[in-house]
CSV table of C-alpha atoms in Angstrom, one decimal:
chain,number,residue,atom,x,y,z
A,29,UNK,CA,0.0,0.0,0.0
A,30,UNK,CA,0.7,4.0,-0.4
A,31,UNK,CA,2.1,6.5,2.2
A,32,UNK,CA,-1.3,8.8,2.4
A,33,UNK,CA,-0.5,12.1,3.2
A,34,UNK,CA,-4.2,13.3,3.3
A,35,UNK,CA,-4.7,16.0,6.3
A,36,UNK,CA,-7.5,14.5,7.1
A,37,UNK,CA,-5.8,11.5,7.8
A,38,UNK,CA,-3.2,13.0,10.6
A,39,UNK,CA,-6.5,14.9,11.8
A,40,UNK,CA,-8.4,12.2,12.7
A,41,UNK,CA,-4.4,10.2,14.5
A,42,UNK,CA,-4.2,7.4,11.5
A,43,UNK,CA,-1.0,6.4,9.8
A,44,UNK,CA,-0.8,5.2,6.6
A,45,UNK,CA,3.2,3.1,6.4
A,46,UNK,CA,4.0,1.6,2.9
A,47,UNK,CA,3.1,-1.5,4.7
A,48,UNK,CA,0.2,-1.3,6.5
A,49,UNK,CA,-2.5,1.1,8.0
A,50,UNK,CA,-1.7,1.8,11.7
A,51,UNK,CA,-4.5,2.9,14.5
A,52,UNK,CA,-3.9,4.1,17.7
A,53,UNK,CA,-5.6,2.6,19.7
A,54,UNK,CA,-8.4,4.4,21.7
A,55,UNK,CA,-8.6,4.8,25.3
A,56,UNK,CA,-10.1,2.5,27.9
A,57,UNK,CA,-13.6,2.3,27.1
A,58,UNK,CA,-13.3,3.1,23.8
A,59,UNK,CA,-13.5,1.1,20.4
A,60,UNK,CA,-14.3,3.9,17.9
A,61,UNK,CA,-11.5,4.4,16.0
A,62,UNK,CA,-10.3,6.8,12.9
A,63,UNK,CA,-13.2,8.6,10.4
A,64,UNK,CA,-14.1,8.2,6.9
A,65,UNK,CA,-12.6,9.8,3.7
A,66,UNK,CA,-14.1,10.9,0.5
A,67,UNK,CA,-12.2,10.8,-2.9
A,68,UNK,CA,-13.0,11.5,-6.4
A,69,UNK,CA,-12.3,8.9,-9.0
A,70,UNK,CA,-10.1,11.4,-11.4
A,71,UNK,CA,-11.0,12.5,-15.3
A,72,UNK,CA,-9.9,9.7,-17.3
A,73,UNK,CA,-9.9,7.2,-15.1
A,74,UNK,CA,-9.3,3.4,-16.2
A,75,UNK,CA,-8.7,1.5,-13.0
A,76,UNK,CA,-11.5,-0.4,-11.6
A,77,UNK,CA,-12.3,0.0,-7.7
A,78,UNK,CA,-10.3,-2.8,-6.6
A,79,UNK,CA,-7.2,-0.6,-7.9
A,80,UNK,CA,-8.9,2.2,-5.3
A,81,UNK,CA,-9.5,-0.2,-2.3
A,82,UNK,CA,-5.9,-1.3,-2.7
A,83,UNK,CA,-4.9,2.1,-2.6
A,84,UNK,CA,-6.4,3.0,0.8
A,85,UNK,CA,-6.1,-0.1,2.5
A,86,UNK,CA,-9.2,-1.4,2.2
A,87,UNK,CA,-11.4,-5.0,0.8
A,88,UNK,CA,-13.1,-5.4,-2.2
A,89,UNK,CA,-15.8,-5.8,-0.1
A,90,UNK,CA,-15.6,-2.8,2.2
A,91,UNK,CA,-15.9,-0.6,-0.7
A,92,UNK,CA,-19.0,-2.2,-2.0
A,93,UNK,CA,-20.1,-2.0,1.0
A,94,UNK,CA,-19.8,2.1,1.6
A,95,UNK,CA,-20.6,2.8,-2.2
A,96,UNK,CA,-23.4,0.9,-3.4
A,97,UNK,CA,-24.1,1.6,-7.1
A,98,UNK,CA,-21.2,2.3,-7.8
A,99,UNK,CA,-19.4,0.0,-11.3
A,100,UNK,CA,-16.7,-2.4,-9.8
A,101,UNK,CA,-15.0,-2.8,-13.3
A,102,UNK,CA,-14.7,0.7,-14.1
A,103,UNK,CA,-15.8,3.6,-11.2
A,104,UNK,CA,-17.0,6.8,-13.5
A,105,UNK,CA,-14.6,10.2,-13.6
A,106,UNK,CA,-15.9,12.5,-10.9
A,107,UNK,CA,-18.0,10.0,-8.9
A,108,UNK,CA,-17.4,10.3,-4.8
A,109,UNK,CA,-15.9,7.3,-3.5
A,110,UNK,CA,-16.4,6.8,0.6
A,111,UNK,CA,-12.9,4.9,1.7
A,112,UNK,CA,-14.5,3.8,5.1
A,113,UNK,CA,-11.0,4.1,7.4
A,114,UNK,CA,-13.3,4.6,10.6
A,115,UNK,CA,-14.8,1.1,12.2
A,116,UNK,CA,-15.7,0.1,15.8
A,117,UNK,CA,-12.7,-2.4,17.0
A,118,UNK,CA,-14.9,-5.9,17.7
A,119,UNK,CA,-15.2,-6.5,21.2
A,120,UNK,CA,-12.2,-8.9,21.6
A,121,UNK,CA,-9.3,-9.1,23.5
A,122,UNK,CA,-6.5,-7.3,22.1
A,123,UNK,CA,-3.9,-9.1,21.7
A,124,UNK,CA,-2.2,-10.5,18.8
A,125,UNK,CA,-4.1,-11.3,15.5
A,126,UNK,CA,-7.8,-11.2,15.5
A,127,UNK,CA,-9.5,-12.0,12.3
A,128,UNK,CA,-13.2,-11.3,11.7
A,129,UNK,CA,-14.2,-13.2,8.6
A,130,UNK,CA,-17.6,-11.4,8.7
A,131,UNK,CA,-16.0,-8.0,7.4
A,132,UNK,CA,-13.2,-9.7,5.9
A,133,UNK,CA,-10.9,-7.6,7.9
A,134,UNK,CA,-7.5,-9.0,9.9
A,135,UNK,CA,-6.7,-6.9,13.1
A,136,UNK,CA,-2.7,-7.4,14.7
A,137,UNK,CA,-2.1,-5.8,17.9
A,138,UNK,CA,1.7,-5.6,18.5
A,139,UNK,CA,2.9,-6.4,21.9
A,140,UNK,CA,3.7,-3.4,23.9
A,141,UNK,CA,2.7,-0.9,20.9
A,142,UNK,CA,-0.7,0.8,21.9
A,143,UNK,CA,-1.4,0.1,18.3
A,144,UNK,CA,-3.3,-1.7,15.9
A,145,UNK,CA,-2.6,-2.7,12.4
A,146,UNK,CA,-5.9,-3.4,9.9
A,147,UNK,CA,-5.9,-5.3,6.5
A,148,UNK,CA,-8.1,-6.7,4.3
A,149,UNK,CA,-8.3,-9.9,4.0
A,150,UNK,CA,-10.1,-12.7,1.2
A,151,UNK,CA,-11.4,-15.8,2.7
A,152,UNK,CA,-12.9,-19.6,2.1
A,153,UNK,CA,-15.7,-19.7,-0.4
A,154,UNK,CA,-18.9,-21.2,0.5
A,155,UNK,CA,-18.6,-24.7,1.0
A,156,UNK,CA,-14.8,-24.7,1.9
A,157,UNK,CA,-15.5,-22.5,4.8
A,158,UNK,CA,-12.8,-20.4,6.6
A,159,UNK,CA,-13.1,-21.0,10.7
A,160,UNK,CA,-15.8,-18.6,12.1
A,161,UNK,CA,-14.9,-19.3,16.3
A,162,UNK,CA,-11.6,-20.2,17.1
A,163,UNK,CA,-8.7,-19.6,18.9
A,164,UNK,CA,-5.3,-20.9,18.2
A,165,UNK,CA,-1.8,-19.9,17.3
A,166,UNK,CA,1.0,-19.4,15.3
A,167,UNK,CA,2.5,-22.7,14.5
A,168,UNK,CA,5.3,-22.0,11.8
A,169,UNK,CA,5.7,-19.1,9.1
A,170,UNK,CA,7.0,-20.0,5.8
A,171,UNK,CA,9.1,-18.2,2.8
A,172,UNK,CA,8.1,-18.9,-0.3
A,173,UNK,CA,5.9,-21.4,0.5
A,174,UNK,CA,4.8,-24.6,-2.3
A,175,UNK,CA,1.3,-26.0,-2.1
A,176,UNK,CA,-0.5,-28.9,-2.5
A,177,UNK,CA,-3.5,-29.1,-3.3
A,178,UNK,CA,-5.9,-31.2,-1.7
A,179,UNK,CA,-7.7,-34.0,-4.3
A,180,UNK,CA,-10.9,-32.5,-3.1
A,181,UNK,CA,-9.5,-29.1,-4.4
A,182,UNK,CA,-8.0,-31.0,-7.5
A,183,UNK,CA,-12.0,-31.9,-8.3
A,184,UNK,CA,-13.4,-28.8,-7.5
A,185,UNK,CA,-10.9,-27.3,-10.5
A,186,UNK,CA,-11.4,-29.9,-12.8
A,187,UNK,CA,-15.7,-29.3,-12.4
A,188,UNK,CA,-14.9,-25.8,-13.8
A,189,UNK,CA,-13.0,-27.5,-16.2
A,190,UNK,CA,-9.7,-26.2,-14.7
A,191,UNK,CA,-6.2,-28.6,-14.4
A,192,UNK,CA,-4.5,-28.6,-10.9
A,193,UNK,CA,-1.9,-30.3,-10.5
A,194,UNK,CA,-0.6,-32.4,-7.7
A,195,UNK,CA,2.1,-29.9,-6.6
A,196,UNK,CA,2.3,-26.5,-7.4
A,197,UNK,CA,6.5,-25.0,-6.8
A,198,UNK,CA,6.9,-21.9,-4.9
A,199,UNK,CA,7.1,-18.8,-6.7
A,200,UNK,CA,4.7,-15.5,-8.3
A,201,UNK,CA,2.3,-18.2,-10.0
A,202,UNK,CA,1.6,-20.0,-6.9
A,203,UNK,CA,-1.8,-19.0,-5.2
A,204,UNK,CA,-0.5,-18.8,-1.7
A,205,UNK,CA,1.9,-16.3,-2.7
A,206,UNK,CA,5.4,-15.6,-1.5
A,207,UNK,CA,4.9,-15.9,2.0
A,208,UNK,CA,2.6,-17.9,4.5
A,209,UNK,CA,1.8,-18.1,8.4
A,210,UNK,CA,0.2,-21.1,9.3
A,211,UNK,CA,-2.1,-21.3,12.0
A,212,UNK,CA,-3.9,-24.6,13.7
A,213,UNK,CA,-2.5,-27.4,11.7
A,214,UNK,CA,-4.8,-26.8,8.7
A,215,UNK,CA,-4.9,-23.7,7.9
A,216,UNK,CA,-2.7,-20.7,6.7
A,217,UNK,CA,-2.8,-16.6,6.7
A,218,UNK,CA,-0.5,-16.3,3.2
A,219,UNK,CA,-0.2,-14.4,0.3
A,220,UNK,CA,-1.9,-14.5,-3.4
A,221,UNK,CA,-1.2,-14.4,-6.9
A,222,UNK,CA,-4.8,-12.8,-7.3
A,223,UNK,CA,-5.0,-9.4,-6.1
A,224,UNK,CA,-8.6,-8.9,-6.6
A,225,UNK,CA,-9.9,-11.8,-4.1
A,226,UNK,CA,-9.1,-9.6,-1.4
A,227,UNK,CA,-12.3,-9.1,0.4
A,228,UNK,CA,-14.1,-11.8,-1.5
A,229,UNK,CA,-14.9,-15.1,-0.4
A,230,UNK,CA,-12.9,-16.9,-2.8
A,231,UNK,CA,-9.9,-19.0,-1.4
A,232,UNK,CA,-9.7,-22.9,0.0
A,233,UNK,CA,-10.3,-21.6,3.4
A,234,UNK,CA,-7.7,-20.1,4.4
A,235,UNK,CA,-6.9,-15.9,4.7
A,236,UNK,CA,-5.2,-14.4,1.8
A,237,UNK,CA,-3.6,-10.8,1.7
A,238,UNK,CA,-2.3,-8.6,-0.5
A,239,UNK,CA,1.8,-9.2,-0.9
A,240,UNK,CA,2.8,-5.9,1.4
A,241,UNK,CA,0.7,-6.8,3.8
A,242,UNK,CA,1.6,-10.5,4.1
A,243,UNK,CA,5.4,-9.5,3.9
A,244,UNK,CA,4.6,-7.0,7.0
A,245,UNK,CA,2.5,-9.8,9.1
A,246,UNK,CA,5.6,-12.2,8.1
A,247,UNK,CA,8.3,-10.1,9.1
A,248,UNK,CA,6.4,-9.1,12.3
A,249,UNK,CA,4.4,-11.6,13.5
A,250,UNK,CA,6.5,-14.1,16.2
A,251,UNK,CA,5.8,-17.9,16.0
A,252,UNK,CA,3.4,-18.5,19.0
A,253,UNK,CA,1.0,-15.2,18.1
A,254,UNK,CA,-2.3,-16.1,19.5
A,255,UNK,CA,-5.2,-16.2,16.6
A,256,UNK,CA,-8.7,-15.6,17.4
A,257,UNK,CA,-10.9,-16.1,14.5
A,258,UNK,CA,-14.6,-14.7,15.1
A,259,UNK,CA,-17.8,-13.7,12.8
A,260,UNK,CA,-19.4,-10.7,13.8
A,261,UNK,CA,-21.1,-8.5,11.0
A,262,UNK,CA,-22.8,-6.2,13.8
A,263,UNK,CA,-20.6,-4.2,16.0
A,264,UNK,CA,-21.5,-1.6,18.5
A,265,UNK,CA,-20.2,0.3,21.0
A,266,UNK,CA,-21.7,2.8,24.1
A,267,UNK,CA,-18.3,5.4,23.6
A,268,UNK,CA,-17.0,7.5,27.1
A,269,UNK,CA,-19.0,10.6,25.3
A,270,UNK,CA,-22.0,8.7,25.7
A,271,UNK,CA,-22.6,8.5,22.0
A,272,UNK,CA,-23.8,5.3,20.7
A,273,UNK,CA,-22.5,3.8,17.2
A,274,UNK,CA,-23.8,0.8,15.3
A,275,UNK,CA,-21.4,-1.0,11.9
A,276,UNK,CA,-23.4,-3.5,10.0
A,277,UNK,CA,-21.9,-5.4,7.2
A,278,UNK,CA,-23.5,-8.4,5.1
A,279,UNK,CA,-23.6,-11.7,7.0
A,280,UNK,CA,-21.7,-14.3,5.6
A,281,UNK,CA,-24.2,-17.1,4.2
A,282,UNK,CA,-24.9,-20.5,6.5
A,283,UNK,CA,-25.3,-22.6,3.7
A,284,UNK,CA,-25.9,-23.3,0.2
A,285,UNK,CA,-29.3,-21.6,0.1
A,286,UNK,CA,-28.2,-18.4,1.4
A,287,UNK,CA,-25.4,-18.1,-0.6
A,288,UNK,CA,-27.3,-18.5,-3.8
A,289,UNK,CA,-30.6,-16.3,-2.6
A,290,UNK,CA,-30.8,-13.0,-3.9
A,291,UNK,CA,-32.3,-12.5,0.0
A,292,UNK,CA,-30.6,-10.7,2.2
A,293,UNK,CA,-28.7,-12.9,5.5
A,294,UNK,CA,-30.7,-12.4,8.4
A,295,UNK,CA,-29.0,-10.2,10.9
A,296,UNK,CA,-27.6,-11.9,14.0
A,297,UNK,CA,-29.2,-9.5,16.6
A,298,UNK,CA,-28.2,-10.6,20.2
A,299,UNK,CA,-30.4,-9.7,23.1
A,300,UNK,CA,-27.7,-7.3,24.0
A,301,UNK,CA,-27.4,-5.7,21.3
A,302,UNK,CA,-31.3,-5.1,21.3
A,303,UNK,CA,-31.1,-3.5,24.2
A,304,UNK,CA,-27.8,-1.4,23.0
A,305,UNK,CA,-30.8,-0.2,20.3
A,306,UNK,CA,-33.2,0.7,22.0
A,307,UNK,CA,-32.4,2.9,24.9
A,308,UNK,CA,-34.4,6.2,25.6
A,309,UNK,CA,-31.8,8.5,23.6
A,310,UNK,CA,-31.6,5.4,20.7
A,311,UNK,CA,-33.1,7.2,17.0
A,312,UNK,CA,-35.2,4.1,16.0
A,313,UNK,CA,-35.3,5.3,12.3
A,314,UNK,CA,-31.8,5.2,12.3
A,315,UNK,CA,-31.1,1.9,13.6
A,316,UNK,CA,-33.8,0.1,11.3
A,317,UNK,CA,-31.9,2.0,8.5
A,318,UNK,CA,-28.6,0.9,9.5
A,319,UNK,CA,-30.0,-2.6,9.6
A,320,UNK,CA,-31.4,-1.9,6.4
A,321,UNK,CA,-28.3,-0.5,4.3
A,322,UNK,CA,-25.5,-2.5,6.1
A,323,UNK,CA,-23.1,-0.1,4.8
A,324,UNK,CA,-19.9,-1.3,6.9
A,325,UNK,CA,-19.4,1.7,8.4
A,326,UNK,CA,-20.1,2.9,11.8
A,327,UNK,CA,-23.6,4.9,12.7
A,328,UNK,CA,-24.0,7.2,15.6
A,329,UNK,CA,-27.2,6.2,16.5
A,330,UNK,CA,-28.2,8.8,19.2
A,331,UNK,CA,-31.2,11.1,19.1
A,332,UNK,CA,-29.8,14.4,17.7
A,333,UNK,CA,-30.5,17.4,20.2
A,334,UNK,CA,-30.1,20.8,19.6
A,335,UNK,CA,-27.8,23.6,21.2
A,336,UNK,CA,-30.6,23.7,24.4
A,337,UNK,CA,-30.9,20.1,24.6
A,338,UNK,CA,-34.0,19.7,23.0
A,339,UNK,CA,-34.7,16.8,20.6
């Protein structure tokens, strides 16, 4: 990824490294962090938004996501693109990697830092399935890693009428990339050869980045890193201000008939989270059209008052 500059950016406390996009992190009590950015797809443009996601840091998915409507293959000259930098940590511990497949979003909090890294991430189609709840480790990492594919996988190619063969050699042509982590026994955070399945549910299961931010997870990342894999598409947080904020993003489908509904998921709405909602200073217009859009970006969903106090 790009050094950003943007004003905005050192306004609101977020780095932007050649490597990865650094948050502080926020004060006890706090999981808000960093605030959303608006660009303009320049005259003459001929990159598609995957080229614009990449740029800031972001998932295929995030973007479609905060700019619905808008062409994946080729965004129009002067159209308004929302980069959505500003999420709601999920309510985790923070420590080492945490990787919520529902936003397709990894999270590494370096030891002793006060900081957390965020990166896009692509995950397990339907059917191979990347773990939802889980916690493990860091077993190995891996240089220019080979793969073999499983004969499962080998089928699953030849269907589309695809050969695989038995060994793929390390190297730019091999789909886990140039570098790999591998957590559990069976599973791997590595590279691709396939930028655009960033933030897509595309791999064999495991987590696939983007060859920066692989390299910075491989260089940084110490064998033993605890890895806490968790699904949550609704996130919400009660902030020291007292202002409430609600992110929603598209569940992942449970199965086969989901996946191939035009229907939207059903929302997983916890009885905590109803009751989050639905406080005496909650706008209940707001949070049915939060639920509604499932933009991936944090809401403040407080009743708006005015300079007296009034509503």
């Amino acid at each position: 990824m790009i050094r950003l500059t943007s004003l905005a950016f050192v306004l609101v406390a977020l780095t932007q490294s050649a490597l990865a996009v650094t948050y502080p992190l926020p004060p006890e009590g706090s999981r808000l962090v960093g605030a959303p950015v608006t660009v303009t797809v320049p005259e003459g443009n001929t990159e598609p938004l995957e080229f614009f996601a990449a740029q800031y840091g972001q998932g295929f998915s995030n973007m479609l996501e905060a700019n619905p409507g808008v062409d994946p293959f080729l965004p129009k000259a002067g159209t308004q693109l929302i980069i959505p930098q500003q999420l709601i940590l999920p309510d985790t511990v923070r420590q080492g990697i945490v990787i919520n497949v529902a936003e397709m979003r990894l999270y590494y909090y370096p030891e002793g830092s006060n900081t957390v890294e965020i990166l896009p991430i692509g995950i397990g189609q339907a059917g191979r399935e990347t773990p939802r709840n889980w916690v493990t480790k860091v077993e190995r990492k891996q240089e220019a890693p080979a793969w073999t594919p499983t004969a499962n996988t080998r089928r699953e190619y030849a269907k589309e009428g695809k050969t695989l063969p038995a060994f793929v050699p390390p190297g730019e042509d091999n789909p886990m990339g140039l570098y790999a982590i591998y957590i559990g026994k069976l599973y791997a955070i590595h590279g691709t050869n396939a930028n655009f399945g960033i933030g897509l549910r595309v791999s064999q299961g495991c987590i696939r980045l983007r060859k920066d931010d692989i390299k910075y997870l491989f260089d940084n990342v110490p064998v033993g890193t605890r890895v806490q894999m968790i699904d949550q598409p609704l996130k919400a947080t009660v902030e020291p201000d007292g202002s409430r904020w609600l992110e929603v993003h598209e569940p992942l489908s449970r199965n086969r008939a989901e996946y191939e509904s035009d229907k939207k998921v059903p929302l997983p709405i916890t009885p905590a989270l109803r009751a989050m909602t639905q406080g005496a200073d909650v706008d209940a217009s707001v949070v049915s059209a939060a639920f509604t859009r499932r933009s991936g970006m944090p809401v403040p969903i407080n009743v708006q008052r005015n300079s007296n106090g009034q509503l």
